[in-house]
GROMACS .gro file of N, CA and C in nm:
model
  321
    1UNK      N    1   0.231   7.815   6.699
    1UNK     CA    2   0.135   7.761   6.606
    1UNK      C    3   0.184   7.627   6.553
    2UNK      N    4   0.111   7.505   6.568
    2UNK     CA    5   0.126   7.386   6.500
    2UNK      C    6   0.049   7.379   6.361
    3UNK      N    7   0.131   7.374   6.243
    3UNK     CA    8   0.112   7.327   6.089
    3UNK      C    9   0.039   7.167   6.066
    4UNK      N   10  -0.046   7.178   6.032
    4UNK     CA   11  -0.079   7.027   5.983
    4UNK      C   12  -0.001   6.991   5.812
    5UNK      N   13   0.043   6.927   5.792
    5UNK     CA   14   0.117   6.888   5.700
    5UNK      C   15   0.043   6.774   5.620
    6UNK      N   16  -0.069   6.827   5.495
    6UNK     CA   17  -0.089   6.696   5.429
    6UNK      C   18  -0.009   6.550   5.376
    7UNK      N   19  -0.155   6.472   5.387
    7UNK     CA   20  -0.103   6.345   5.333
    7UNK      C   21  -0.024   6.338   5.199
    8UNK      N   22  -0.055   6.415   5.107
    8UNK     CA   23   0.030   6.439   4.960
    8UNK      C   24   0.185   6.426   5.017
    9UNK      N   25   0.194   6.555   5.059
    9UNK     CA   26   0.358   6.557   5.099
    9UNK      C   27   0.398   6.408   5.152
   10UNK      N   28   0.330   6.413   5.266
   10UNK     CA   29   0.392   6.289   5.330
   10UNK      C   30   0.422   6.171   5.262
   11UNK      N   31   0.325   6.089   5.185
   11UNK     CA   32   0.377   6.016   5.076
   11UNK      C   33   0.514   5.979   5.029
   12UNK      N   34   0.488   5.864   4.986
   12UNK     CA   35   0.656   5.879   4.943
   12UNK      C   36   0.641   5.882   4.791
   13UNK      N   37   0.709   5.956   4.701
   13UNK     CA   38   0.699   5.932   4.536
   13UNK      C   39   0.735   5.794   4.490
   14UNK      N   40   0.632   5.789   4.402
   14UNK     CA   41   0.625   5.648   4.280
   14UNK      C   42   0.634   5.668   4.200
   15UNK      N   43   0.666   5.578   4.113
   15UNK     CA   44   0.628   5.572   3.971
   15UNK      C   45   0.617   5.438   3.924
   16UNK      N   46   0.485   5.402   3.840
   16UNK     CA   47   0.451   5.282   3.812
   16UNK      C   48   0.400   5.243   3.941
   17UNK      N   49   0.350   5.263   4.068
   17UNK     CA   50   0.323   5.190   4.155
   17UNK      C   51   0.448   5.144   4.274
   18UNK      N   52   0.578   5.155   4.232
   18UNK     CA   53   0.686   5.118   4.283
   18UNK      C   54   0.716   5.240   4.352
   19UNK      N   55   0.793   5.223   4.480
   19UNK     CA   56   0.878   5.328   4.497
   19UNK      C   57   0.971   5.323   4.441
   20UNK      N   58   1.058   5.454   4.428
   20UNK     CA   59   1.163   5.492   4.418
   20UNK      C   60   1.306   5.384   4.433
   21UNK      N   61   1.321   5.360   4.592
   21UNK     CA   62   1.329   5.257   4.614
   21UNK      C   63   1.340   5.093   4.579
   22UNK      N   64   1.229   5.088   4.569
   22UNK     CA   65   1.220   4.993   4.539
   22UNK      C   66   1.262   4.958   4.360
   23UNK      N   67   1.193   5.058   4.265
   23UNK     CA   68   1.229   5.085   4.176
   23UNK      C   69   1.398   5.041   4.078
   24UNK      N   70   1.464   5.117   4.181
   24UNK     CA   71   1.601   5.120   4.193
   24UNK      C   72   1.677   4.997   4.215
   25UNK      N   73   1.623   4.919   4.355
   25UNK     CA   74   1.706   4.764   4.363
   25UNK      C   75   1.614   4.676   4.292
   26UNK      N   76   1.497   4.666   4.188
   26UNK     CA   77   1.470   4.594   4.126
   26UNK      C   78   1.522   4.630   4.010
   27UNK      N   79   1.597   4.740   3.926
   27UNK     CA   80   1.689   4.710   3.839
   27UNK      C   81   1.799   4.684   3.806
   28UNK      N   82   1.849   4.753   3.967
   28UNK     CA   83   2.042   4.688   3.966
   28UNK      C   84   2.004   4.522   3.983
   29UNK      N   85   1.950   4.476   4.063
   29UNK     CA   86   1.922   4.329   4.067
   29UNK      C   87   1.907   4.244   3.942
   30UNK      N   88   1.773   4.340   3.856
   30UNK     CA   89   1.819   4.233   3.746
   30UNK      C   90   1.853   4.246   3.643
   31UNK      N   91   1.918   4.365   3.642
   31UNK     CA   92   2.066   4.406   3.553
   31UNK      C   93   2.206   4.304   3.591
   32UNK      N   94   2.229   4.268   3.719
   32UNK     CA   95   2.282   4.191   3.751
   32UNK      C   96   2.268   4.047   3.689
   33UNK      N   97   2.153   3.996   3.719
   33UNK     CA   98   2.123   3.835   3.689
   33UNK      C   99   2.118   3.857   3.474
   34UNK      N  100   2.063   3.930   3.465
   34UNK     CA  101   2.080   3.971   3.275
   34UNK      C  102   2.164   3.942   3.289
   35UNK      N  103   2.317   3.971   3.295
   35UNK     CA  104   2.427   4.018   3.244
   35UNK      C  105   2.466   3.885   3.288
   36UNK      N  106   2.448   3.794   3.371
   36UNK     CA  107   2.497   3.662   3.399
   36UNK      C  108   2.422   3.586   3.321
   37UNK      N  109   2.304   3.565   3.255
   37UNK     CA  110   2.204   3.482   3.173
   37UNK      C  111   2.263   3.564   3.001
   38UNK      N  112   2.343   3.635   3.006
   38UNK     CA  113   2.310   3.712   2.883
   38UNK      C  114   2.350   3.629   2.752
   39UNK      N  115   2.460   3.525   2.800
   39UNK     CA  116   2.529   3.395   2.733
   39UNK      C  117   2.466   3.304   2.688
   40UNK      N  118   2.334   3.306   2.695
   40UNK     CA  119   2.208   3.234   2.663
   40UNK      C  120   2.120   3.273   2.575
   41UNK      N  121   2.192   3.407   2.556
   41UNK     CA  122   2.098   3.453   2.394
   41UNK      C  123   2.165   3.481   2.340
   42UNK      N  124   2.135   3.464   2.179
   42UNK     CA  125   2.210   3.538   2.052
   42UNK      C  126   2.196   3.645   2.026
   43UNK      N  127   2.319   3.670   1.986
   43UNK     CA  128   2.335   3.864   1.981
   43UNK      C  129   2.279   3.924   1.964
   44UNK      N  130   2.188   3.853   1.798
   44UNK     CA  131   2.074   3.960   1.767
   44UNK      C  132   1.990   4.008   1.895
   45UNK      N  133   1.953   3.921   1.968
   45UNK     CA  134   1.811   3.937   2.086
   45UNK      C  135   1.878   4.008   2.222
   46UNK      N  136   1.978   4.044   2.187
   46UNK     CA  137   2.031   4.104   2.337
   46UNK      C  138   1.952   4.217   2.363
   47UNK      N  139   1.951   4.286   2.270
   47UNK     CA  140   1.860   4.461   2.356
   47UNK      C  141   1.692   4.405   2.392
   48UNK      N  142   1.670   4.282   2.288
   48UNK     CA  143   1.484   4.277   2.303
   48UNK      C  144   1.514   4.189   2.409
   49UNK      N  145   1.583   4.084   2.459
   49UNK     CA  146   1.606   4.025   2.594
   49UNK      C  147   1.602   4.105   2.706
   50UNK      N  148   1.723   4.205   2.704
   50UNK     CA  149   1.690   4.315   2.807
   50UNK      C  150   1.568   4.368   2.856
   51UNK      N  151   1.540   4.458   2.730
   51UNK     CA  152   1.427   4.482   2.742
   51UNK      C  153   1.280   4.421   2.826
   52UNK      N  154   1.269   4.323   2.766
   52UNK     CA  155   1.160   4.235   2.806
   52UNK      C  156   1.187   4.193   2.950
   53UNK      N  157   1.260   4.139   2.975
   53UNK     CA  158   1.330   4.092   3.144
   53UNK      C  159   1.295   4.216   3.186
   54UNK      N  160   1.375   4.351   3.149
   54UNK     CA  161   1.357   4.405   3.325
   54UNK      C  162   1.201   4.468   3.295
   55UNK      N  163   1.076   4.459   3.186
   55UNK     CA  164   0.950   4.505   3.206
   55UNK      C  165   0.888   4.425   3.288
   56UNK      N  166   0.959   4.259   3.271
   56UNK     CA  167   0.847   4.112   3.359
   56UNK      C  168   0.930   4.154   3.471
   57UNK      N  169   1.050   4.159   3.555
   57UNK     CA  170   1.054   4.204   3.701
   57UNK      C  171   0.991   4.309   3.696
   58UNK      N  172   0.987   4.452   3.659
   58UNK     CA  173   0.861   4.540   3.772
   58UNK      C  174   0.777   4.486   3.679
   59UNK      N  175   0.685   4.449   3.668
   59UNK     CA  176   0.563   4.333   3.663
   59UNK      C  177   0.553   4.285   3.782
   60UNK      N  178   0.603   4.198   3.783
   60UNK     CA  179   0.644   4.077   3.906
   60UNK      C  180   0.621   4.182   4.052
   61UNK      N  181   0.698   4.300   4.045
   61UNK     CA  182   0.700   4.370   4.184
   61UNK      C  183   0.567   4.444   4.205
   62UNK      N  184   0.521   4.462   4.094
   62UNK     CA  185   0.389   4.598   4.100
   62UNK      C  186   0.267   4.539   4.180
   63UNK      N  187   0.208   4.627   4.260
   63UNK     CA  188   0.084   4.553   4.341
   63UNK      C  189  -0.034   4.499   4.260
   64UNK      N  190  -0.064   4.365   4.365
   64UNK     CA  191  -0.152   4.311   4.272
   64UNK      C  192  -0.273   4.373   4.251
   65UNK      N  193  -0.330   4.351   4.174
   65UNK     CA  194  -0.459   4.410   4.160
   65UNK      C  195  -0.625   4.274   4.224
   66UNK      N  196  -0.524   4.155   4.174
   66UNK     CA  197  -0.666   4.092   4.301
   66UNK      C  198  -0.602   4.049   4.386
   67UNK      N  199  -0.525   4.085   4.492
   67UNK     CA  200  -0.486   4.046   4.616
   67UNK      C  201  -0.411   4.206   4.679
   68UNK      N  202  -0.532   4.269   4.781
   68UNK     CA  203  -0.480   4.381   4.848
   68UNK      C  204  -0.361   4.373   4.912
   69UNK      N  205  -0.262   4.452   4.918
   69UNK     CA  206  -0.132   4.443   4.978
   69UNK      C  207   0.006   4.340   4.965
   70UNK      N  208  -0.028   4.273   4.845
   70UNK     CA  209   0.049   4.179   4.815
   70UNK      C  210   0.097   4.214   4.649
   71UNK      N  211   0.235   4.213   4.602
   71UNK     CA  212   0.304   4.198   4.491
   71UNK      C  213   0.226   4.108   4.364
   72UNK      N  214   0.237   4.116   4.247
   72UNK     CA  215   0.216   4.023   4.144
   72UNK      C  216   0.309   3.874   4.162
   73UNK      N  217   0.445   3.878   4.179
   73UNK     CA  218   0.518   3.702   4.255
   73UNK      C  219   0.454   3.692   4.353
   74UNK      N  220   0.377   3.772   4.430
   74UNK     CA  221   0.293   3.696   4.552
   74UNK      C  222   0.201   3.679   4.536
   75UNK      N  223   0.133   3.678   4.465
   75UNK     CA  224  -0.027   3.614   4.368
   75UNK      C  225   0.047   3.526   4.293
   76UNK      N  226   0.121   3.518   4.233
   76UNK     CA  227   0.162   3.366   4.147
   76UNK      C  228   0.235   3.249   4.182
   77UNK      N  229   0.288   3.279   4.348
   77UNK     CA  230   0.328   3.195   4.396
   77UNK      C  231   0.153   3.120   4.490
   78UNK      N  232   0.068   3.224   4.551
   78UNK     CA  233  -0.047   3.178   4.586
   78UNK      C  234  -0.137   3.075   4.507
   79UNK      N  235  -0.131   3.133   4.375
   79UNK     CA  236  -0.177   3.053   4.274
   79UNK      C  237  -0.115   2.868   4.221
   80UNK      N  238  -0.004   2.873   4.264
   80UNK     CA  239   0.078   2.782   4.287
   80UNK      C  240   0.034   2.667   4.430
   81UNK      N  241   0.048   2.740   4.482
   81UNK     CA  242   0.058   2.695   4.625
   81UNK      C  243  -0.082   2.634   4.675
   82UNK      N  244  -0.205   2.657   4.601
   82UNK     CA  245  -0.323   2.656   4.662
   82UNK      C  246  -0.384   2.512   4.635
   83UNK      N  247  -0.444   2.490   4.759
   83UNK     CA  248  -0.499   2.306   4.737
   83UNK      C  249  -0.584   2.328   4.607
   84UNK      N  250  -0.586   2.215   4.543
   84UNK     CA  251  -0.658   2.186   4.458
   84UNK      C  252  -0.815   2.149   4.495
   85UNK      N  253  -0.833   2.068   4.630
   85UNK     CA  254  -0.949   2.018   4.669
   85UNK      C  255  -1.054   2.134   4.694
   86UNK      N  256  -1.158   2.135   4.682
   86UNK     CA  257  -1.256   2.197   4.738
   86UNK      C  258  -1.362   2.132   4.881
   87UNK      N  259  -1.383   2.268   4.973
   87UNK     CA  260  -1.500   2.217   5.071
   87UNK      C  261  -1.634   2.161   5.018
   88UNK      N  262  -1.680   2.083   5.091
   88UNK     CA  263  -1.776   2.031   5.102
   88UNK      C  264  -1.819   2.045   5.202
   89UNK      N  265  -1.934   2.069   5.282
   89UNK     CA  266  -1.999   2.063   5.406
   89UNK      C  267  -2.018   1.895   5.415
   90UNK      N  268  -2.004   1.861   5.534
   90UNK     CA  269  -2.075   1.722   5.528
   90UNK      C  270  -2.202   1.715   5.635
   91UNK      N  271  -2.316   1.590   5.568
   91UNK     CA  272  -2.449   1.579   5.670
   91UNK      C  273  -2.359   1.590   5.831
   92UNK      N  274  -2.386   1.643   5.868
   92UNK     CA  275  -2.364   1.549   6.028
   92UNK      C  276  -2.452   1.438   6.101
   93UNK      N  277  -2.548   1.443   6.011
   93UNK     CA  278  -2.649   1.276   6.032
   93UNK      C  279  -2.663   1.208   5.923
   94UNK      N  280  -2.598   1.184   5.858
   94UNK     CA  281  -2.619   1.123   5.741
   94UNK      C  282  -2.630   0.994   5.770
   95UNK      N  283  -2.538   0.903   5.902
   95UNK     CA  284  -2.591   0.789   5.884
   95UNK      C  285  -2.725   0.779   5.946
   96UNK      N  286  -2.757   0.794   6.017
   96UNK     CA  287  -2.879   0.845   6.054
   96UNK      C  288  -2.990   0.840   6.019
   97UNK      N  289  -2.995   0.953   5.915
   97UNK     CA  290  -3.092   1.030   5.822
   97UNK      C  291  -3.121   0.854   5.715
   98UNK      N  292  -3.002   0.781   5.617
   98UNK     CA  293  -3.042   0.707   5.620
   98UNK      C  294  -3.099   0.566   5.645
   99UNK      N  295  -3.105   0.524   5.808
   99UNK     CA  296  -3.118   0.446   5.867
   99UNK      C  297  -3.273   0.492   5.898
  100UNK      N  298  -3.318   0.536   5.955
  100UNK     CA  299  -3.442   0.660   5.908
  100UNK      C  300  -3.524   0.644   5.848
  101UNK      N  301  -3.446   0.665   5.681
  101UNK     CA  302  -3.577   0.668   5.571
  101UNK      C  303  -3.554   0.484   5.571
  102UNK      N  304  -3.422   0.404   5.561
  102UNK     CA  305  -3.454   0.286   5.537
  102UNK      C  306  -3.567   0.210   5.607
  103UNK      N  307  -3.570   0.257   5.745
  103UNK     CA  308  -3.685   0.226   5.890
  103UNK      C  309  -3.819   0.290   5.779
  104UNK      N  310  -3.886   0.381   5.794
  104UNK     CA  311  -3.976   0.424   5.698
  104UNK      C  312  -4.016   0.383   5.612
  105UNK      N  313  -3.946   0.329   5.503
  105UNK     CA  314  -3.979   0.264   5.366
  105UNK      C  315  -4.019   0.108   5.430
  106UNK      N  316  -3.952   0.059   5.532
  106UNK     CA  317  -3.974  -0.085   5.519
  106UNK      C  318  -4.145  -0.088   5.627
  107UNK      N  319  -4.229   0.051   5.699
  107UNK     CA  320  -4.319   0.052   5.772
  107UNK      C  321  -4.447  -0.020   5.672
   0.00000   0.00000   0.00000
């Protein structure tokens, strides 16, 4: 007899959206870089520094919500990155079109 084994199981556990995983090397990471920046704040602000840093990295890691399959730093680097210009269609007879009406107006 072959068992079908739901999708639940199969899954991998999250929390917050993160794996486990992932979870894990996004806080030794920036438990790491804290503890090297930590010389940059005054004592008082050390626990609310902490604090706040490692909530904006998983921020930063959690999926975006307007860009399917992509991170929150990968929407803000997109946002960055994106031409400023906008399309325009152009006539494809435009000179044309007014050579045309100028012919016309002068009948």
């Amino acid at each position: 007899m072959k068992y079908e084994i739901p999708k639940e199981i199969k899954s991998k556990p999250k929390i917050v959206g993160l794996e486990m995983r992932e979870l894990v090397i996004i806080l030794i990471s920036s438990l790491l870089l804290l503890t090297v920046l930590r010389e940059l704040v005054h004592s008082l602000f050390v626990l609310f520094y902490f604090g706040i840093a490692i909530i904006g990295m998983i921020y930063l890691f959690l999926p975006s919500g307007n860009n399917p399959e992509k991170r929150n730093y990968e929407s803000i680097l997109l946002m960055f990155r994106h031409k400023k210009g906008v399309y325009h269609a152009m006539d494809r007879n435009e000179v044309e079109n007014e050579q045309f009406l100028k012919d016309k107006e002068g009948e």
